[in-house]
Amino acid sequence: ANILKKPCLITMKIKRWERTEVKPNSLPILKKLHVKLGDTVKVITGRDKGKVGEITKVNKHNGTVIVKDLNLKTKHMKGKQEGESGQIIEIEGSIHSSNVMLYSKTQNVASRVGHKIAEDGRK
């Protein structure tokens, strides 16, 4: 079987009886994250601890991020048409945002995000 690297999403299944938190107008409550799309981050816990990568997707509904070439999972795909052989692909799984830390390439160090308020009131 072929092993391909293909972008594919794994979504977390929630149980039927679990409900996501919503605002009074039925819109979902989005989590505020300390990292953004395109940031370079270092994984601080888990199987890929110590590895550095770039964020390719951010999910604000459940507070997770997908980091390029980290937390790889193998997915076995069936052949779509009859007679076509199946294949094994590697996809990036999501990591909770609390398990990653912003990383500086210039200084080669991971650090916490700080916010300062300027004199004119801007953050």
Coordinates of C-alpha atoms in Angstrom, one line a residue:
A1 CA 0.0 0.0 0.0
N2 CA 1.2 3.5 -0.8
I3 CA 1.9 5.9 2.1
L4 CA 0.9 9.4 0.9
K5 CA 1.1 12.7 2.8
K6 CA -2.2 14.4 2.1
P7 CA -4.0 17.2 4.0
C8 CA -7.1 15.7 5.6
L9 CA -9.0 16.8 8.7
I10 CA -9.9 14.6 11.7
T11 CA -12.8 16.1 13.5
M12 CA -13.5 15.3 17.1
K13 CA -16.8 13.5 17.6
I14 CA -18.9 14.7 20.5
K15 CA -21.5 12.5 22.0
R16 CA -25.1 13.1 21.0
W17 CA -26.1 14.2 24.5
E18 CA -23.2 16.7 24.9
R19 CA -24.0 20.2 23.8
T20 CA -21.5 22.9 22.9
E21 CA -21.9 26.2 24.8
V22 CA -23.7 28.8 22.9
K23 CA -24.6 32.5 23.3
P24 CA -28.2 33.6 23.8
N25 CA -28.6 34.1 20.1
S26 CA -27.5 30.4 19.5
L27 CA -24.1 31.3 18.0
P28 CA -21.2 29.2 19.4
I29 CA -18.9 30.7 22.0
L30 CA -15.4 30.9 20.4
K31 CA -12.3 30.4 22.5
K32 CA -9.7 33.1 22.6
L33 CA -6.3 31.7 21.7
H34 CA -2.8 32.9 22.3
V35 CA -1.6 31.8 18.9
K36 CA -2.7 32.7 15.3
L37 CA -2.6 31.1 11.9
G38 CA 1.0 31.1 10.5
D39 CA 2.7 31.4 13.9
T40 CA 5.7 29.2 14.6
V41 CA 5.1 27.2 17.7
K42 CA 6.9 24.6 19.8
V43 CA 5.0 21.6 21.3
I44 CA 5.5 21.5 25.1
T45 CA 3.7 18.2 25.9
G46 CA 2.7 15.0 24.2
R47 CA 4.3 12.6 21.8
D48 CA 5.9 15.4 19.7
K49 CA 7.3 17.3 22.7
G50 CA 10.1 19.7 21.7
K51 CA 9.3 19.8 18.0
V52 CA 8.8 23.1 16.2
G53 CA 6.3 23.7 13.4
E54 CA 4.0 26.3 11.7
I55 CA 0.3 26.5 12.4
T56 CA -1.7 25.6 9.3
K57 CA -5.3 25.7 10.8
V58 CA -6.9 27.1 13.9
N59 CA -10.2 25.8 15.3
K60 CA -11.7 28.4 17.7
H61 CA -14.7 26.3 18.5
N62 CA -12.8 23.7 20.6
G63 CA -9.5 25.6 21.0
T64 CA -7.3 23.3 18.9
V65 CA -4.6 24.0 16.3
I66 CA -3.1 21.9 13.5
V67 CA 0.7 22.2 13.1
K68 CA 2.5 21.3 9.9
D69 CA 4.2 17.8 9.9
L70 CA 3.5 17.2 13.6
N71 CA 1.1 14.8 15.4
L72 CA 0.9 12.6 12.3
K73 CA -1.8 9.9 12.2
T74 CA -2.1 7.1 9.7
K75 CA -5.5 6.8 8.0
H76 CA -6.4 3.7 6.0
M77 CA -8.5 4.7 2.9
K78 CA -10.7 2.3 1.0
G79 CA -10.6 2.3 -2.8
K80 CA -13.3 4.6 -4.1
Q81 CA -14.1 2.6 -7.2
E82 CA -14.4 -1.2 -7.5
G83 CA -11.1 -2.8 -8.3
E84 CA -9.1 0.3 -7.0
S85 CA -6.7 -0.6 -4.2
G86 CA -6.8 1.2 -0.9
Q87 CA -4.1 3.4 0.4
I88 CA -2.5 4.5 3.7
I89 CA -2.2 8.3 4.1
E90 CA -0.6 10.3 6.9
I91 CA -2.6 13.3 8.2
E92 CA -1.9 15.9 10.8
G93 CA -4.0 15.6 13.9
S94 CA -5.1 18.5 16.0
I95 CA -3.3 19.6 19.2
H96 CA -4.9 21.6 22.0
S97 CA -3.7 25.2 22.0
S98 CA -2.5 24.9 25.7
N99 CA 0.0 22.3 24.5
V100 CA 1.9 24.6 22.2
M101 CA 4.0 27.7 22.9
L102 CA 5.0 30.6 20.6
Y103 CA 8.5 30.1 19.3
S104 CA 11.0 32.7 18.1
K105 CA 13.2 31.5 15.1
T106 CA 15.6 34.4 15.5
Q107 CA 16.4 33.8 19.2
N108 CA 15.6 30.0 19.1
V109 CA 13.6 30.1 22.2
A110 CA 9.9 29.5 23.2
S111 CA 8.2 32.1 25.2
R112 CA 4.9 33.2 26.7
V113 CA 2.8 35.8 24.9
G114 CA 2.7 39.1 26.6
H115 CA 0.4 42.1 26.0
K116 CA 1.4 45.7 26.6
I117 CA -0.9 48.8 26.4
A118 CA 0.8 51.7 24.6
E119 CA 0.5 55.3 25.8
D120 CA -2.2 56.0 23.2
G121 CA -4.3 53.1 24.4
R122 CA -3.5 50.5 21.8
K123 CA -2.6 46.9 22.8

